[in-house]
GROMACS .gro file of C-alpha atoms in nm:
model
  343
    1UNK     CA    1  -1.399  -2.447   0.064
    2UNK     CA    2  -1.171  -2.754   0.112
    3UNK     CA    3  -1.443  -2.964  -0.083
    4UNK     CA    4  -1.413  -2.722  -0.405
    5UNK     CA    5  -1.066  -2.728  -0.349
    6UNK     CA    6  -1.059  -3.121  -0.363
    7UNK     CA    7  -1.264  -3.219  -0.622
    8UNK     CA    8  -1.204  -2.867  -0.871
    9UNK     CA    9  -0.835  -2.829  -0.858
   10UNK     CA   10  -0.833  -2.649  -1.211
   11UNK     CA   11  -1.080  -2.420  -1.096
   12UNK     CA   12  -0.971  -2.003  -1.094
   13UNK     CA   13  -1.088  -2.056  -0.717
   14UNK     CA   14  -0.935  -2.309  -0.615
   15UNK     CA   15  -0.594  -2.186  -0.453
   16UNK     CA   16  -0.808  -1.958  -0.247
   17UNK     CA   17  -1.056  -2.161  -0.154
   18UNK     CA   18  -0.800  -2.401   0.006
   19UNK     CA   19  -0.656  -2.097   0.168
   20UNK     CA   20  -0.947  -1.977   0.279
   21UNK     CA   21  -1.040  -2.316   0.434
   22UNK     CA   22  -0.723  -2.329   0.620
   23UNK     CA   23  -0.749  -1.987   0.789
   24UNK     CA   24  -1.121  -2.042   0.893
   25UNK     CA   25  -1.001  -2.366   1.041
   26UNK     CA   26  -0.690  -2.132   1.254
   27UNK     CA   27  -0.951  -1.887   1.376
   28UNK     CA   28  -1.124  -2.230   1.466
   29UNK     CA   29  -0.861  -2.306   1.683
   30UNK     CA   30  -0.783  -2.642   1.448
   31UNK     CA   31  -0.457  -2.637   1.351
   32UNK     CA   32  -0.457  -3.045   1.213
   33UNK     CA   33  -0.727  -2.923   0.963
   34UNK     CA   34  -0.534  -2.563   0.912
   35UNK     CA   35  -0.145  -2.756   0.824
   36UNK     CA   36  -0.404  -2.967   0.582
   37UNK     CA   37  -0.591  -2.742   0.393
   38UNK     CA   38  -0.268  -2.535   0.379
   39UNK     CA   39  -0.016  -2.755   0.326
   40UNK     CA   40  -0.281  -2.890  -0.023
   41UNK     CA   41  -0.276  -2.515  -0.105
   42UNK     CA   42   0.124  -2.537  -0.084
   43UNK     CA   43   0.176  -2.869  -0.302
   44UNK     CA   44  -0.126  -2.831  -0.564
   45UNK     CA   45  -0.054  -2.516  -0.692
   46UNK     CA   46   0.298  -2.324  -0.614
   47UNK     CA   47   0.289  -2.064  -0.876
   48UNK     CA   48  -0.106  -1.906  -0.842
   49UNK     CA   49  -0.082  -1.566  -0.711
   50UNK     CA   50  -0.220  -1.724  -0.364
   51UNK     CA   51   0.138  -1.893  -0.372
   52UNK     CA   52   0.309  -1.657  -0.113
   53UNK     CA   53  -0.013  -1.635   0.103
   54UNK     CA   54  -0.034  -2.032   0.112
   55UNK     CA   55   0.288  -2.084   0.226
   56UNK     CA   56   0.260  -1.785   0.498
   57UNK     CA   57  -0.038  -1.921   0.633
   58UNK     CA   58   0.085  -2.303   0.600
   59UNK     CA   59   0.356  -2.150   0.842
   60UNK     CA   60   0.121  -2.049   1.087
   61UNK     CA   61  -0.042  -2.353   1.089
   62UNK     CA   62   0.207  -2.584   1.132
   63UNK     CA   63   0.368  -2.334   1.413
   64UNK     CA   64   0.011  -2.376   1.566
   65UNK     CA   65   0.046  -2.747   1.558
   66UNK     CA   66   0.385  -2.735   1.740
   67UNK     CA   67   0.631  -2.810   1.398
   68UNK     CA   68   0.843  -2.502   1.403
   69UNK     CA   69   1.096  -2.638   1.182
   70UNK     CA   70   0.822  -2.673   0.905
   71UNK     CA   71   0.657  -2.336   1.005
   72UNK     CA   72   1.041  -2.206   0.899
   73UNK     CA   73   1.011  -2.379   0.619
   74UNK     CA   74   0.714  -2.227   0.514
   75UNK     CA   75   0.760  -1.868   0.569
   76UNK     CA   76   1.076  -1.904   0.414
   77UNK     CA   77   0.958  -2.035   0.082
   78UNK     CA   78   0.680  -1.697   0.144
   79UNK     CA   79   1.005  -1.465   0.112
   80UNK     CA   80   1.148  -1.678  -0.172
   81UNK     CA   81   0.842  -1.642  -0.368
   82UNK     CA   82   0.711  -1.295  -0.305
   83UNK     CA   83   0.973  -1.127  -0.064
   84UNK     CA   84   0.824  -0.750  -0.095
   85UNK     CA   85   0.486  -0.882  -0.072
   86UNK     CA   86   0.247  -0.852   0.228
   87UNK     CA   87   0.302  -1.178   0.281
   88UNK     CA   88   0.645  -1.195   0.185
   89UNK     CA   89   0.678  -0.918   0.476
   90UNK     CA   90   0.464  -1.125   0.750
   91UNK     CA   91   0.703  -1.400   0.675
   92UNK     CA   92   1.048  -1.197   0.731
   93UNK     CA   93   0.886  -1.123   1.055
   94UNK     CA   94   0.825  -1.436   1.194
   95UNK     CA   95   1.170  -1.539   1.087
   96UNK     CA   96   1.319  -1.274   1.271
   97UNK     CA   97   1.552  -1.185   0.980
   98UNK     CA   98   1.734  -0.895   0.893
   99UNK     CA   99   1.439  -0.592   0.711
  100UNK     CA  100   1.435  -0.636   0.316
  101UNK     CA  101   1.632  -0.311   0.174
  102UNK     CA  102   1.700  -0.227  -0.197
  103UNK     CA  103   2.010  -0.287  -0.380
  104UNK     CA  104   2.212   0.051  -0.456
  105UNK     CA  105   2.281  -0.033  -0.793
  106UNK     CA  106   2.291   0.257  -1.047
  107UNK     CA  107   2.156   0.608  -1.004
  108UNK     CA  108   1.876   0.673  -1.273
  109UNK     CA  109   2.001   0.946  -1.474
  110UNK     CA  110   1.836   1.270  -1.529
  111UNK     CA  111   1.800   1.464  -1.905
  112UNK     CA  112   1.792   1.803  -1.949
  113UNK     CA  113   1.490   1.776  -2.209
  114UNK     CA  114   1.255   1.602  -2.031
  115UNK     CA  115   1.359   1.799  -1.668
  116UNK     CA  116   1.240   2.112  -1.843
  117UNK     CA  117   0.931   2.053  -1.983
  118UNK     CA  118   0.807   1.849  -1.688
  119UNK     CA  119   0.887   2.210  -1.493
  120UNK     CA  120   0.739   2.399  -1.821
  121UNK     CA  121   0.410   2.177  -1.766
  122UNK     CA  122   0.405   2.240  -1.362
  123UNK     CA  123   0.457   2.591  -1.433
  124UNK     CA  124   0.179   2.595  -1.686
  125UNK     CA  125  -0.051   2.464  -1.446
  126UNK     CA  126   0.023   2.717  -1.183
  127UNK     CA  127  -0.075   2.951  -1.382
  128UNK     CA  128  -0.392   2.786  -1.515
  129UNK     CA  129  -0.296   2.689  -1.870
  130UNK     CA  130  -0.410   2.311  -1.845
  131UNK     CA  131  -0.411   2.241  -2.219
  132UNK     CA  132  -0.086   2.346  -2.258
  133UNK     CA  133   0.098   2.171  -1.918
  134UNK     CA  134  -0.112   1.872  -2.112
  135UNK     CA  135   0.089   1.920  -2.430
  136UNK     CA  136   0.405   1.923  -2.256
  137UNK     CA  137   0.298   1.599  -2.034
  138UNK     CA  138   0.223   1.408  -2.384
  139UNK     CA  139   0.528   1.499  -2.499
  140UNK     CA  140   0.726   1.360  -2.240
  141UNK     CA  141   0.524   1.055  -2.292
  142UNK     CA  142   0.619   1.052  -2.663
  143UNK     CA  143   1.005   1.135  -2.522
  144UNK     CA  144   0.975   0.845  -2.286
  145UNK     CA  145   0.816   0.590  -2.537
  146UNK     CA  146   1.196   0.568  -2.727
  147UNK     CA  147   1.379   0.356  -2.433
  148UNK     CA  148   1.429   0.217  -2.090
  149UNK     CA  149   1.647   0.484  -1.988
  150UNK     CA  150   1.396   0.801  -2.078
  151UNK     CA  151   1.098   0.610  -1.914
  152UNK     CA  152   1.319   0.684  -1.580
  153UNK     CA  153   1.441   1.006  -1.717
  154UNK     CA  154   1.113   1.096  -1.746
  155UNK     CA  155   0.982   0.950  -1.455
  156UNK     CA  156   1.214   1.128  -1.247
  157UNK     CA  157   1.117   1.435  -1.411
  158UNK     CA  158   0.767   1.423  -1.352
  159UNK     CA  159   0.762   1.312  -0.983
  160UNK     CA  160   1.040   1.550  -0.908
  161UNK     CA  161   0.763   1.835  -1.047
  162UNK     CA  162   0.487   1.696  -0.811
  163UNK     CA  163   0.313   1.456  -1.029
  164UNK     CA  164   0.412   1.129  -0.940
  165UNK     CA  165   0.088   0.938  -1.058
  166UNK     CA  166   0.239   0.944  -1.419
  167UNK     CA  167   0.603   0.908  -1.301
  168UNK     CA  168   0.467   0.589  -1.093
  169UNK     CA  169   0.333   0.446  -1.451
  170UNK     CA  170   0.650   0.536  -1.642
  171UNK     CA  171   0.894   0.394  -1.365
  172UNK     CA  172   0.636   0.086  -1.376
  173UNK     CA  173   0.680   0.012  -1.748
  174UNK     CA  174   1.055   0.050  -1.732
  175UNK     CA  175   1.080  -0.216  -1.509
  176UNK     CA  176   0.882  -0.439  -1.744
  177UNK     CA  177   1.080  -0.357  -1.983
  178UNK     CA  178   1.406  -0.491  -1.804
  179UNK     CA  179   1.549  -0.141  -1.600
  180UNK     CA  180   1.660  -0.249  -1.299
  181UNK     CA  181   1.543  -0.228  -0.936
  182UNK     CA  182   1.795  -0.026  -0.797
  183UNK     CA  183   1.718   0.201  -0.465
  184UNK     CA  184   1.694   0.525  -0.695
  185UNK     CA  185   1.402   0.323  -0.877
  186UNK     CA  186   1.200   0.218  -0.621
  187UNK     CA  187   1.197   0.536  -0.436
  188UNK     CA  188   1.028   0.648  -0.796
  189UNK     CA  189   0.760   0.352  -0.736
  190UNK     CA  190   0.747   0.440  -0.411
  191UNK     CA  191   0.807   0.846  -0.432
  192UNK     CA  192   0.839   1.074  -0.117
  193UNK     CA  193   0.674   1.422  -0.182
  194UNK     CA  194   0.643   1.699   0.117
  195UNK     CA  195   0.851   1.497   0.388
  196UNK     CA  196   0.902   1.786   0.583
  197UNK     CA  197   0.551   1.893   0.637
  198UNK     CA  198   0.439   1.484   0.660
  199UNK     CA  199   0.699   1.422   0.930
  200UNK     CA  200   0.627   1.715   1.118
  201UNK     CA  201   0.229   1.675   1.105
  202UNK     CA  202   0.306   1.294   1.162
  203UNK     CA  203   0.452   1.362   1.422
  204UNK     CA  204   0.255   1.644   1.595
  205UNK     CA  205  -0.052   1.384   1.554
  206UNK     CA  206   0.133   1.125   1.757
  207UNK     CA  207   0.115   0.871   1.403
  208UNK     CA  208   0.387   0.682   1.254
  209UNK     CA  209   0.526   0.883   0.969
  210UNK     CA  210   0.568   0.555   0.725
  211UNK     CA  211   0.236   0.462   0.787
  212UNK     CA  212   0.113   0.808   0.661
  213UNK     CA  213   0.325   0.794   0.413
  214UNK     CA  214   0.220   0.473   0.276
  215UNK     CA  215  -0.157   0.572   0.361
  216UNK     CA  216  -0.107   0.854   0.117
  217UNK     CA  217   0.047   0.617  -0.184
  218UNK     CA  218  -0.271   0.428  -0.164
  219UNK     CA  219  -0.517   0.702  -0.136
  220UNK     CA  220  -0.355   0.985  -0.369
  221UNK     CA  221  -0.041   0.839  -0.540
  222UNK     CA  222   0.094   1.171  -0.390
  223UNK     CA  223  -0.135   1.388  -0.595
  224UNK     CA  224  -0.193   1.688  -0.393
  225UNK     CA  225  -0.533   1.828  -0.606
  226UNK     CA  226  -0.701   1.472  -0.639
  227UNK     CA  227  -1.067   1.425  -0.590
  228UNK     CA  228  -1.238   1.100  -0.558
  229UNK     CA  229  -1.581   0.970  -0.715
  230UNK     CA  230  -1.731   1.006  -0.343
  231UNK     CA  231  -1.585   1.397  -0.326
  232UNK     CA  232  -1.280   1.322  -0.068
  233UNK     CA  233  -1.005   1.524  -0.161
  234UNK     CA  234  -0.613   1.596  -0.155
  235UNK     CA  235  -0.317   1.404  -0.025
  236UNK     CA  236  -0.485   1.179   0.243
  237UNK     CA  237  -0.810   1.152   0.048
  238UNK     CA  238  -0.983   1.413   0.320
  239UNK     CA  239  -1.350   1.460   0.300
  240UNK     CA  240  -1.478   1.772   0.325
  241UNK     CA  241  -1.716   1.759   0.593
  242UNK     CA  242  -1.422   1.574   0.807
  243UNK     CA  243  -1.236   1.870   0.736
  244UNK     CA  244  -1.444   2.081   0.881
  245UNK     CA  245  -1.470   1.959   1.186
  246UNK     CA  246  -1.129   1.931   1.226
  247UNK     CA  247  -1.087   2.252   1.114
  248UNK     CA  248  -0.879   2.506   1.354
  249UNK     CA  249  -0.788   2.780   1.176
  250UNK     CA  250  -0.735   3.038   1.142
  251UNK     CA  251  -0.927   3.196   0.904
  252UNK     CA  252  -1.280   3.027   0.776
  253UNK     CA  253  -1.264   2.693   0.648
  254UNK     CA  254  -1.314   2.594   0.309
  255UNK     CA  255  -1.292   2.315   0.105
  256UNK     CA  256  -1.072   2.449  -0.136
  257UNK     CA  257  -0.846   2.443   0.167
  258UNK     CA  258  -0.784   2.008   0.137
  259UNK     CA  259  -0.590   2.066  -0.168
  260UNK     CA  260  -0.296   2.281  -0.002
  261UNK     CA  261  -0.036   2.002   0.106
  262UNK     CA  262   0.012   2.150   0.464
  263UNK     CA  263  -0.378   2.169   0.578
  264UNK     CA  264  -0.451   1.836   0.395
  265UNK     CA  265  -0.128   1.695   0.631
  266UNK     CA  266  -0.237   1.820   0.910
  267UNK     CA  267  -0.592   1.742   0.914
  268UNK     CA  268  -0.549   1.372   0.743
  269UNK     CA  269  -0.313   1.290   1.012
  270UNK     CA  270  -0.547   1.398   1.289
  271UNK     CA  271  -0.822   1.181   1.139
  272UNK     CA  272  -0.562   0.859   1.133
  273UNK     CA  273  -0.453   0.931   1.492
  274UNK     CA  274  -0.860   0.940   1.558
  275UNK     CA  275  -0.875   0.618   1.401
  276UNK     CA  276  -0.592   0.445   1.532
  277UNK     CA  277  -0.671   0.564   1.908
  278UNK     CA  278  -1.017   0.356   1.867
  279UNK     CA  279  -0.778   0.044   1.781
  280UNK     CA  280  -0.494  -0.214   1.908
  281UNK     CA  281  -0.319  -0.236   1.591
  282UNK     CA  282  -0.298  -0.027   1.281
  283UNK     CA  283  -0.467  -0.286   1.100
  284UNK     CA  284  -0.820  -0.256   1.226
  285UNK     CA  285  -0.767   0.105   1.220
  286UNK     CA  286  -0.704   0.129   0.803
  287UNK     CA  287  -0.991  -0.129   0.755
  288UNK     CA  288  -1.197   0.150   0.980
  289UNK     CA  289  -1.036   0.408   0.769
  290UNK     CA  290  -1.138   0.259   0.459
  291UNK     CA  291  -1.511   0.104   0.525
  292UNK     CA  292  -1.595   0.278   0.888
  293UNK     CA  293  -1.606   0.195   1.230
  294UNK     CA  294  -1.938   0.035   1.253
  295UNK     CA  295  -1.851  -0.248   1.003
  296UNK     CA  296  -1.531  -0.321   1.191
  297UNK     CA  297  -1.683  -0.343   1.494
  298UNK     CA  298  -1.902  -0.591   1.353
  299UNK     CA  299  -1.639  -0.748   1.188
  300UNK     CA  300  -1.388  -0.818   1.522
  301UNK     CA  301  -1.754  -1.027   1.641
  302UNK     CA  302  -1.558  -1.317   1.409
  303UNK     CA  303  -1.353  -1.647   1.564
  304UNK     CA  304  -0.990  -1.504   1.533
  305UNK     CA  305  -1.017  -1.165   1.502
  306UNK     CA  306  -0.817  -1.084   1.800
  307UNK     CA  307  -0.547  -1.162   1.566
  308UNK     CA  308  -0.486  -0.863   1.329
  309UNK     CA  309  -0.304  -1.128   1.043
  310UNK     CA  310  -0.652  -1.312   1.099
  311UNK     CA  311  -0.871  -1.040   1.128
  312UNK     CA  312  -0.723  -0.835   0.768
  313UNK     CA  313  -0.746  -1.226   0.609
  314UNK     CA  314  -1.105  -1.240   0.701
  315UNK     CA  315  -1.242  -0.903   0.617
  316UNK     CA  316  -1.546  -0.952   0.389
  317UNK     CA  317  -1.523  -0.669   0.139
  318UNK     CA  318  -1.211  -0.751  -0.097
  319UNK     CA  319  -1.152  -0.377  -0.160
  320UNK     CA  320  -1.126  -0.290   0.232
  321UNK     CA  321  -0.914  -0.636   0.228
  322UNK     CA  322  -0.680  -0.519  -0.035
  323UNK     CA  323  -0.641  -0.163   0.109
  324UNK     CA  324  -0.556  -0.245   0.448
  325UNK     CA  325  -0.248  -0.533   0.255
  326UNK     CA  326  -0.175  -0.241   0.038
  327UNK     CA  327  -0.137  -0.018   0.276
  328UNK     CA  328   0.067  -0.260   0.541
  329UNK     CA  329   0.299  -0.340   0.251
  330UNK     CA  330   0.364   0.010   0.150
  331UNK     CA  331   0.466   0.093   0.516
  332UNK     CA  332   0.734  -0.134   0.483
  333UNK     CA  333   0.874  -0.017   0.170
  334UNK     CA  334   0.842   0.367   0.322
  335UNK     CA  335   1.088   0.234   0.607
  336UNK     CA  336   1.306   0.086   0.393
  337UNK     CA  337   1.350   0.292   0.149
  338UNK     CA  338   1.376   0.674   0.369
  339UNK     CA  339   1.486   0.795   0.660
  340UNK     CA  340   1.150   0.819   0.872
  341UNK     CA  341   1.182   0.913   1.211
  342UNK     CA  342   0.958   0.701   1.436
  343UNK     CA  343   0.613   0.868   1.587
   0.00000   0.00000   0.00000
C-alpha cells in the first residue's frame, strides 16, 4: 500500500492506500511506520475525501509514538476539515472538547399549501388510494422545485406526515442550494419519528435510545412500511423469521405485524440488545448486525482488533464498513440534536 502510494500519487487510490498502510502498520504495533505512512497521507493530498480520516489516524499514530502535541494537532485539523464526520467525531473525542451541537439560527417556516396536501397524500394512503397520495406527493415536488424556502416547507411537511425519505431528499437539496444549517434543519436530515414508543422500547431492551435511533436512519430512513431486496421489513429493517422468534404476543404472529411502528420497536430493539450482549462495544455489534456473527468473529482473529477504531477501519466488506461509520456518526447527531434519555 505505501509502495502504490509512493510511486502513484495521482492515482484514485492513492490517499487510501497510504491510509490503509498506516493503520495496518498501528495494528502492527509500529507506530514509526504508522506517523509515516500517515503523516504522507496528511501532506500529499489534504483535500481527497480520505482527508479527515488521514489526519485522525496520523493522530493516533503520532500519540502511539509518544508526540501528543502533534497527535493534537492532528485530530484537530480532523474537526477542521470534516467536524460532523465519523472521523471528525473520533477526533472531538480524543481532544476532550466540548460535543458538536447545531447553531439555532432560524426556524424553517411552515406553508399552509404544502402542510395540507402532504396530510391529503398520508390520508390517501390510509385509505388505500396510492395513485392519488402519489399525485399529491408530485405535486409537492413541483411546489418545492420554485425555491429554497418551499424545499424546507415541503420537507417539513412531508416528514411531519411520516415520510421522511422524501423530506430527507428535499431538506438535502436545500442545503445545496445555500439554506442554512440551522438546528430546525438538521433535525429534518436527521428526523425523529415515534420517540415515545423508541424510547420506551429502547429502554425496556436495556439499548441506548440514540443508537436505535440512528440504527433506524440507516436501515429505514424512518419509513415504517419499507421492505428490503432480501425481504427484512419496517423501521429497524426486521426480518421476518427474526420476528418470529421473538415474537410474544399476544395474538398469532404475522409478518404483516413488522410494519406497525410499536411491534417493529419492540422486536428490533430486542434483536440489537441480542447483538450488543454478544459484544464489548457497539461497534462489533452493528458490523454483526449488518454481515452476522460468524464473519465478525472471524474478523476480531485480525492484529488490532481489540481496538473497535481499528477493528471498524479494518473490516473487509466496504458496505458492512460504511454501515457500522454511518451508523456511529448518526448516533452522534441523534444526541445532539434531541433530548434522548440514556439506556
Amino acid at each position: 500500500y505505501l509502495r502504490l502510494a509512493r510511486e502513484l500519487p495521482d492515482a484514485r487510490l492513492a490517499p487510501a492506500a497510504a491510509v490503509r498502510a498506516g493503520t495496518l502498520a498501528l495494528a502492527a504495533g509500529d507506530a514509526p511506520a504508522a506517523v509515516e505512512a500517515l503523516d504522507l497521507a496528511v501532506s500529499r493530498w489534504p483535500d481527497a475525501p480520505e482527508a479527515p480520516a488521514a489526519r485522525y489516524w496520523a493522530g493516533r499514530a503520532h500519540a502511539a509514538a509518544g508526540d501528543s502535541a502533534t497527535a493534537r494537532a492532528r485530530w484537530t485539523a480532523a474537526t477542521a476539515v470534516g467536524a460532523t464526520s465519523y472521523y471528525g467525531w473520533l477526533a472531538n473525542r480524543r481532544l476532550g472538547q466540548t460535543p458538536w451541537a447545531p447553531p439555532a439560527g432560524a426556524a424553517v417556516r411552515r406553508d399552509p399549501a404544502a402542510d395540507a396536501s402532504a396530510r391529503r397524500a398520508a390520508l390517501c394512503e390510509q385509505l388505500g388510494l396510492a395513485a392519488e397520495a402519489g399525485f399529491e406527493r408530485d405535486w409537492i415536488a413541483r411546489w418545492a422545485d420554485t425555491s429554497v424556502a418551499r424545499q424546507l416547507a415541503a420537507a417539513a411537511a412531508l416528514v411531519g406526515t411520516g415520510r421522511p425519505g422524501p423530506g430527507i431528499r428535499l431538506a438535502a437539496r436545500a442545503v445545496d442550494g445555500g439554506a442554512e444549517r440551522s438546528a430546525d434543519v438538521w433535525r429534518l436530515l436527521y428526523p425523529l419519528l415515534y420517540a415515545g414508543p423508541l424510547v420506551r422500547e429502547a429502554r425496556a431492551a436495556g439499548v441506548d435510545p440514540a443508537l436505535a435511533a440512528a440504527l433506524i436512519k440507516q436501515e429505514s430512513n424512518y419509513t415504517a412500511d419499507a421492505v428490503s431486496p432480501a425481504g427484512a421489513r419496517g423501521l429497524m429493517q426486521v426480518m421476518p423469521d427474526v420476528g418470529r422468534a421473538l415474537w410474544r404476543g399476544p395474538g398469532a404472529w404475522s409478518p404483516a405485524l413488522l410494519f406497525r411502528p410499536d411491534v417493529n420497536l419492540a422486536l428490533g430493539t430486542r434483536h440489537l440488545r441480542s447483538a450488543l450482549r454478544g459484544w464489548p462495544d457497539p461497534s462489533y455489534a452493528l458490523a454483526a448486525y449488518n454481515a452476522g456473527a460468524g464473519r465478525v468473529r472471524r474478523w476480531q482473529r485480525q492484529p488490532g482488533a481489540s481496538d473497535p477504531e481499528l477493528f471498524v477501519e479494518r473490516i473487509p466488506y466496504a458496505e458492512t464498513r460504511d454501515y457500522v461509520r454511518v451508523v456511529l456518526r448518526n448516533r452522534e447527531f441523534y444526541r445532539a440534536l434531541y433530548a434522548l434519555p440514556a439506556e
